[in-house]
mmCIF file of C-alpha atoms in Angstrom:
data_model
loop_
_atom_site.group_PDB
_atom_site.id
_atom_site.type_symbol
_atom_site.label_atom_id
_atom_site.label_comp_id
_atom_site.label_asym_id
_atom_site.label_seq_id
_atom_site.Cartn_x
_atom_site.Cartn_y
_atom_site.Cartn_z
ATOM 1 C CA MET I 1 -27.138 -93.830 -114.667
ATOM 2 C CA GLY I 2 -25.313 -96.395 -116.757
ATOM 3 C CA MET I 3 -26.498 -99.980 -117.111
ATOM 4 C CA ASN I 4 -24.737 -103.282 -116.588
ATOM 5 C CA LYS I 5 -25.340 -106.308 -118.801
ATOM 6 C CA ARG I 6 -28.645 -107.061 -117.043
ATOM 7 C CA GLY I 7 -29.864 -103.500 -117.406
ATOM 8 C CA ALA I 8 -29.494 -102.484 -113.739
ATOM 9 C CA VAL I 9 -27.105 -99.794 -112.516
ATOM 10 C CA SER I 10 -23.687 -100.563 -111.091
ATOM 11 C CA GLU I 11 -23.072 -100.477 -107.347
ATOM 12 C CA ALA I 12 -21.006 -97.278 -107.641
ATOM 13 C CA GLU I 13 -23.738 -95.530 -109.612
ATOM 14 C CA ALA I 14 -26.358 -96.715 -107.154
ATOM 15 C CA MET I 15 -24.382 -95.265 -104.245
ATOM 16 C CA GLU I 16 -24.140 -91.946 -106.080
ATOM 17 C CA GLU I 17 -27.906 -91.870 -106.572
ATOM 18 C CA ILE I 18 -28.478 -92.764 -102.916
ATOM 19 C CA SER I 19 -26.210 -89.883 -101.867
ATOM 20 C CA THR I 20 -28.243 -87.521 -104.058
ATOM 21 C CA PHE I 21 -31.444 -88.818 -102.509
ATOM 22 C CA PHE I 22 -30.247 -88.197 -98.953
ATOM 23 C CA TRP I 23 -29.099 -84.710 -99.928
ATOM 24 C CA MET I 24 -32.616 -83.999 -101.203
ATOM 25 C CA ARG I 25 -34.117 -85.616 -98.094
ATOM 26 C CA ASN I 26 -32.038 -83.452 -95.757
ATOM 27 C CA ASN I 27 -33.074 -80.319 -97.636
ATOM 28 C CA PHE I 28 -36.698 -81.370 -97.289
ATOM 29 C CA ASP I 29 -36.301 -81.931 -93.542
ATOM 30 C CA ALA I 30 -34.780 -78.458 -93.219
ATOM 31 C CA SER I 31 -37.788 -76.839 -94.932
ATOM 32 C CA VAL I 32 -40.277 -77.377 -92.087
ATOM 33 C CA SER I 33 -41.238 -73.675 -92.050
ATOM 34 C CA ALA I 34 -41.954 -73.527 -95.805
ATOM 35 C CA PRO I 35 -45.564 -73.238 -97.090
ATOM 36 C CA ALA I 36 -47.475 -76.524 -97.063
ATOM 37 C CA GLU I 37 -48.119 -76.454 -100.821
ATOM 38 C CA TRP I 38 -44.407 -76.037 -101.533
ATOM 39 C CA ARG I 39 -43.508 -78.896 -99.189
ATOM 40 C CA ARG I 40 -46.073 -81.146 -100.863
ATOM 41 C CA GLY I 41 -44.490 -80.435 -104.229
ATOM 42 C CA GLU I 42 -41.043 -81.156 -102.808
ATOM 43 C CA ALA I 43 -42.311 -84.362 -101.215
ATOM 44 C CA ARG I 44 -43.604 -85.548 -104.582
ATOM 45 C CA SER I 45 -40.302 -84.691 -106.260
ATOM 46 C CA LEU I 46 -38.458 -86.612 -103.559
ATOM 47 C CA LEU I 47 -40.692 -89.651 -103.951
ATOM 48 C CA ALA I 48 -40.387 -89.507 -107.752
ATOM 49 C CA HIS I 49 -36.598 -89.514 -107.417
ATOM 50 C CA ALA I 50 -36.709 -92.471 -105.016
ATOM 51 C CA LEU I 51 -38.981 -94.483 -107.308
ATOM 52 C CA ASP I 52 -36.868 -93.714 -110.366
ATOM 53 C CA MET I 53 -33.779 -94.719 -108.388
ATOM 54 C CA ALA I 54 -35.396 -98.024 -107.380
ATOM 55 C CA ALA I 55 -36.428 -98.710 -110.972
ATOM 56 C CA GLN I 56 -32.903 -98.046 -112.253
ATOM 57 C CA MET I 57 -31.397 -100.278 -109.569
ATOM 58 C CA CYS I 58 -33.761 -103.155 -110.349
ATOM 59 C CA GLY I 59 -33.357 -102.903 -114.106
ATOM 60 C CA PRO I 60 -35.909 -103.686 -116.834
ATOM 61 C CA GLU I 61 -35.866 -107.482 -116.404
ATOM 62 C CA VAL I 62 -36.844 -107.331 -112.737
ATOM 63 C CA LEU I 63 -39.460 -104.660 -113.397
ATOM 64 C CA ALA I 64 -41.017 -106.586 -116.291
ATOM 65 C CA LEU I 65 -41.275 -109.807 -114.290
ATOM 66 C CA ALA I 66 -42.724 -108.026 -111.239
ATOM 67 C CA TYR I 67 -45.162 -106.044 -113.393
ATOM 68 C CA GLY I 68 -46.444 -109.156 -115.119
ATOM 69 C CA PRO I 69 -47.705 -109.830 -118.645
ATOM 70 C CA THR I 70 -50.498 -107.835 -120.250
ATOM 71 C CA GLY I 71 -52.286 -110.956 -121.357
ATOM 72 C CA SER I 72 -55.147 -111.025 -123.847
ATOM 73 C CA GLU I 73 -57.315 -108.157 -125.025
ATOM 74 C CA SER I 74 -60.288 -109.174 -122.859
ATOM 75 C CA ARG I 75 -61.540 -106.666 -120.299
ATOM 76 C CA LYS I 76 -61.495 -109.389 -117.659
ATOM 77 C CA ASP I 77 -57.789 -110.052 -118.164
ATOM 78 C CA HIS I 78 -57.039 -106.328 -118.143
ATOM 79 C CA LEU I 79 -58.896 -105.866 -114.861
ATOM 80 C CA LEU I 80 -57.184 -108.848 -113.236
ATOM 81 C CA ALA I 81 -53.769 -107.624 -114.396
ATOM 82 C CA LEU I 82 -54.517 -104.148 -113.023
ATOM 83 C CA ALA I 83 -55.679 -105.607 -109.705
ATOM 84 C CA ASP I 84 -52.403 -107.506 -109.415
ATOM 85 C CA ARG I 85 -50.251 -104.489 -110.317
ATOM 86 C CA LEU I 86 -52.039 -102.165 -107.895
ATOM 87 C CA HIS I 87 -50.592 -104.144 -104.984
ATOM 88 C CA TRP I 88 -47.194 -102.539 -105.689
ATOM 89 C CA PRO I 89 -48.209 -98.899 -105.078
ATOM 90 C CA ALA I 90 -50.361 -100.168 -102.217
ATOM 91 C CA LEU I 91 -47.240 -101.664 -100.668
ATOM 92 C CA LEU I 92 -45.418 -98.335 -101.021
ATOM 93 C CA PHE I 93 -48.036 -96.480 -98.980
ATOM 94 C CA ALA I 94 -49.028 -99.339 -96.660
ATOM 95 C CA SER I 95 -47.506 -97.716 -93.561
ATOM 96 C CA ILE I 96 -49.632 -94.565 -93.860
ATOM 97 C CA ALA I 97 -52.724 -95.685 -95.832
ATOM 98 C CA PRO I 98 -54.541 -98.749 -94.499
ATOM 99 C CA GLY I 99 -56.005 -100.785 -97.326
ATOM 100 C CA THR I 100 -59.523 -100.621 -95.890
ATOM 101 C CA HIS I 101 -59.986 -96.983 -97.008
ATOM 102 C CA ASN I 102 -62.197 -96.556 -100.068
ATOM 103 C CA ASP I 103 -59.622 -94.258 -101.664
ATOM 104 C CA SER I 104 -56.725 -96.678 -101.214
ATOM 105 C CA PHE I 105 -54.910 -98.670 -103.888
ATOM 106 C CA GLU I 106 -55.998 -101.898 -102.202
ATOM 107 C CA ALA I 107 -59.646 -100.848 -102.448
ATOM 108 C CA LEU I 108 -59.219 -100.165 -106.165
ATOM 109 C CA ALA I 109 -57.424 -103.491 -106.657
ATOM 110 C CA GLU I 110 -60.316 -105.275 -104.924
ATOM 111 C CA GLU I 111 -62.803 -103.371 -107.095
ATOM 112 C CA CYS I 112 -61.015 -104.397 -110.306
ATOM 113 C CA GLU I 113 -60.919 -108.057 -109.336
ATOM 114 C CA SER I 114 -64.547 -108.025 -108.191
ATOM 115 C CA ILE I 115 -65.738 -106.554 -111.496
ATOM 116 C CA ALA I 116 -63.594 -109.016 -113.455
ATOM 117 C CA ARG I 117 -65.273 -111.889 -111.632
ATOM 118 C CA GLY I 118 -68.824 -110.659 -112.146
ATOM 119 C CA ASP I 119 -69.682 -108.092 -109.432
ATOM 120 C CA LYS I 120 -71.213 -104.722 -110.219
ATOM 121 C CA PRO I 121 -68.912 -101.698 -109.816
ATOM 122 C CA ILE I 122 -69.259 -99.784 -106.554
ATOM 123 C CA LEU I 123 -66.169 -97.630 -106.092
ATOM 124 C CA THR I 124 -65.882 -96.993 -109.843
ATOM 125 C CA ALA I 125 -69.599 -96.635 -110.605
ATOM 126 C CA LYS I 126 -70.564 -93.478 -112.481
ATOM 127 C CA LEU I 127 -71.429 -90.518 -110.264
ATOM 128 C CA PRO I 128 -74.802 -88.871 -110.904
ATOM 129 C CA GLY I 129 -75.037 -85.578 -112.735
ATOM 130 C CA TYR I 130 -71.781 -85.758 -114.720
ATOM 131 C CA ARG I 131 -71.686 -85.514 -118.504
ATOM 132 C CA LYS I 132 -68.097 -84.485 -119.243
ATOM 133 C CA GLN I 133 -66.129 -86.586 -121.724
ATOM 134 C CA VAL I 134 -63.152 -86.982 -119.424
ATOM 135 C CA ARG I 135 -61.640 -89.934 -121.286
ATOM 136 C CA LEU I 136 -61.633 -87.919 -124.486
ATOM 137 C CA LEU I 137 -60.022 -84.961 -122.700
ATOM 138 C CA VAL I 138 -57.308 -87.246 -121.323
ATOM 139 C CA ALA I 139 -56.732 -88.790 -124.745
ATOM 140 C CA LYS I 140 -56.456 -85.344 -126.355
ATOM 141 C CA PHE I 141 -54.148 -83.940 -123.687
ATOM 142 C CA ARG I 142 -51.838 -86.931 -124.115
ATOM 143 C CA ALA I 143 -50.813 -85.421 -127.468
ATOM 144 C CA ASN I 144 -49.640 -82.242 -125.729
ATOM 145 C CA ARG I 145 -47.852 -84.284 -123.091
ATOM 146 C CA TRP I 146 -46.005 -86.142 -125.834
ATOM 147 C CA ASP I 147 -45.086 -82.832 -127.424
ATOM 148 C CA ALA I 148 -43.589 -81.632 -124.125
ATOM 149 C CA TYR I 149 -41.726 -84.912 -123.558
ATOM 150 C CA LEU I 150 -40.295 -85.017 -127.071
ATOM 151 C CA GLU I 151 -39.336 -81.350 -126.868
ATOM 152 C CA GLY I 152 -37.411 -82.132 -123.689
ATOM 153 C CA ALA I 153 -35.752 -85.062 -125.454
ATOM 154 C CA GLY I 154 -34.539 -82.764 -128.218
ATOM 155 C CA ILE I 155 -36.833 -83.906 -131.053
ATOM 156 C CA ALA I 156 -37.186 -81.135 -133.634
ATOM 157 C CA THR I 157 -40.448 -79.182 -133.625
ATOM 158 C CA ALA I 158 -41.423 -80.047 -137.195
ATOM 159 C CA GLU I 159 -40.687 -83.754 -136.702
ATOM 160 C CA ARG I 160 -42.680 -84.180 -133.494
ATOM 161 C CA HIS I 161 -45.638 -82.079 -134.690
ATOM 162 C CA SER I 162 -45.827 -83.995 -137.964
ATOM 163 C CA ALA I 163 -45.738 -87.324 -136.108
ATOM 164 C CA LEU I 164 -48.417 -86.233 -133.644
ATOM 165 C CA ALA I 165 -50.671 -84.877 -136.395
ATOM 166 C CA ASN I 166 -50.391 -88.148 -138.319
ATOM 167 C CA ALA I 167 -51.006 -90.289 -135.221
ATOM 168 C CA PHE I 168 -54.022 -88.311 -133.967
ATOM 169 C CA GLY I 169 -55.449 -87.470 -137.387
ATOM 170 C CA GLN I 170 -55.659 -83.742 -136.598
ATOM 171 C CA GLU I 171 -53.869 -80.586 -137.668
ATOM 172 C CA TRP I 172 -51.261 -79.504 -135.111
ATOM 173 C CA ASP I 173 -52.792 -76.004 -134.954
ATOM 174 C CA THR I 174 -55.943 -77.647 -133.587
ATOM 175 C CA MET I 175 -54.059 -79.946 -131.225
ATOM 176 C CA SER I 176 -51.998 -77.064 -129.823
ATOM 177 C CA ARG I 177 -55.219 -75.614 -128.349
ATOM 178 C CA TRP I 178 -56.219 -78.810 -126.547
ATOM 179 C CA PRO I 179 -54.560 -77.886 -123.230
ATOM 180 C CA SER I 180 -57.192 -75.140 -122.822
ATOM 181 C CA ASP I 181 -59.871 -77.864 -122.739
ATOM 182 C CA ALA I 182 -57.928 -79.682 -120.046
ATOM 183 C CA VAL I 183 -57.453 -76.462 -118.056
ATOM 184 C CA ALA I 184 -61.228 -75.915 -118.048
ATOM 185 C CA THR I 185 -61.646 -79.278 -116.283
ATOM 186 C CA TRP I 186 -58.554 -79.607 -114.063
ATOM 187 C CA GLY I 187 -57.282 -76.041 -113.682
ATOM 188 C CA ALA I 188 -54.225 -74.258 -115.063
ATOM 189 C CA LYS I 189 -51.665 -75.212 -112.422
ATOM 190 C CA PRO I 190 -52.070 -79.029 -112.596
ATOM 191 C CA ILE I 191 -51.955 -78.921 -116.399
ATOM 192 C CA ASN I 192 -48.922 -76.640 -116.553
ATOM 193 C CA ASP I 193 -47.151 -78.692 -113.869
ATOM 194 C CA ARG I 194 -47.830 -81.900 -115.823
ATOM 195 C CA LEU I 195 -46.385 -80.456 -119.026
ATOM 196 C CA LYS I 196 -43.378 -79.122 -117.135
ATOM 197 C CA MET I 197 -42.765 -82.570 -115.622
ATOM 198 C CA ASP I 198 -43.112 -84.306 -119.009
ATOM 199 C CA ARG I 199 -40.590 -81.892 -120.504
ATOM 200 C CA TYR I 200 -38.216 -82.664 -117.648
ATOM 201 C CA LEU I 201 -38.700 -86.427 -118.109
ATOM 202 C CA GLY I 202 -37.759 -86.077 -121.781
ATOM 203 C CA LYS I 203 -34.548 -84.293 -120.826
ATOM 204 C CA ASP I 204 -33.862 -86.876 -118.127
ATOM 205 C CA HIS I 205 -34.269 -89.736 -120.605
ATOM 206 C CA ILE I 206 -31.536 -88.241 -122.762
ATOM 207 C CA ARG I 207 -29.346 -87.632 -119.720
ATOM 208 C CA ARG I 208 -29.597 -91.281 -118.708
ATOM 209 C CA ASN I 209 -29.722 -93.047 -122.062
ATOM 210 C CA ALA I 210 -28.052 -90.572 -124.453
ATOM 211 C CA VAL I 211 -30.537 -91.296 -127.266
ATOM 212 C CA LEU I 212 -34.266 -91.692 -127.880
ATOM 213 C CA SER I 213 -34.874 -93.878 -130.901
ATOM 214 C CA GLN I 214 -37.464 -92.707 -133.386
ATOM 215 C CA GLU I 215 -38.879 -96.236 -133.572
ATOM 216 C CA SER I 216 -39.646 -96.328 -129.840
ATOM 217 C CA TRP I 217 -41.241 -92.904 -129.454
ATOM 218 C CA LEU I 218 -43.115 -93.047 -132.751
ATOM 219 C CA SER I 219 -44.657 -96.396 -131.805
ATOM 220 C CA ALA I 220 -45.786 -94.984 -128.440
ATOM 221 C CA VAL I 221 -47.197 -91.831 -130.064
ATOM 222 C CA ASN I 222 -49.148 -93.938 -132.557
ATOM 223 C CA ARG I 223 -50.675 -95.979 -129.713
ATOM 224 C CA SER I 224 -51.815 -92.769 -128.036
ATOM 225 C CA GLY I 225 -53.261 -91.617 -131.356
ATOM 226 C CA ARG I 226 -55.271 -94.814 -131.726
ATOM 227 C CA ILE I 227 -56.708 -94.360 -128.227
ATOM 228 C CA PHE I 228 -57.752 -90.789 -129.084
ATOM 229 C CA ARG I 229 -59.438 -91.865 -132.313
ATOM 230 C CA GLN I 230 -61.338 -94.591 -130.484
ATOM 231 C CA GLN I 231 -62.520 -92.169 -127.800
ATOM 232 C CA ALA I 232 -63.485 -89.581 -130.425
ATOM 233 C CA GLY I 233 -65.476 -92.179 -132.374
ATOM 234 C CA TYR I 234 -63.187 -92.214 -135.393
ATOM 235 C CA SER I 235 -61.986 -95.337 -137.146
ATOM 236 C CA ALA I 236 -58.935 -96.637 -135.234
#
């Protein structure tokens, strides 16, 4: 989609996206006899398209104001900001997921605010018997996700691997094996699907915006690298 002076799409472009959405929706409705797993994947693709369409129609100014400021670096402010932002996905699923469920967005929003104001964690308390370093696995796998995204966006192999190695402080040969660690925890299909989606999102960024500036992606990669180094116990 193109952007007008406020960053949102034009009415004509919005109508084109809406037509595409209803075409996808009709195909989904016609697939009632398809396997449940396939339909779930299609449902997620349909929802992703709808959310992307809504974001493009609103434009960055509306999204930034609705999302709210990040605030200070204090954990309390981060938790309160997260609690506020979680009301948006909660609103999306409000018709099918009552907020009283412990696995709802509203329950997580309430948990974040409660912890920020002094309560002990309940929903997010550590489960007994687990020793896996999941945060470190996530931080490591983010490097491979960036590689997939940048590949989709057309960034040359040598350029993206050099940037990732510098940001994460590791040789790319080592980093290229990190998905196997993630597979051991989450399974092959979710990991492969995530990388496939990131590659698609990189291509889609170019389709919509024509260019991906080195300054923007390099800054984001460096932030991910700092998070990894913190989780791994290195100097940030």
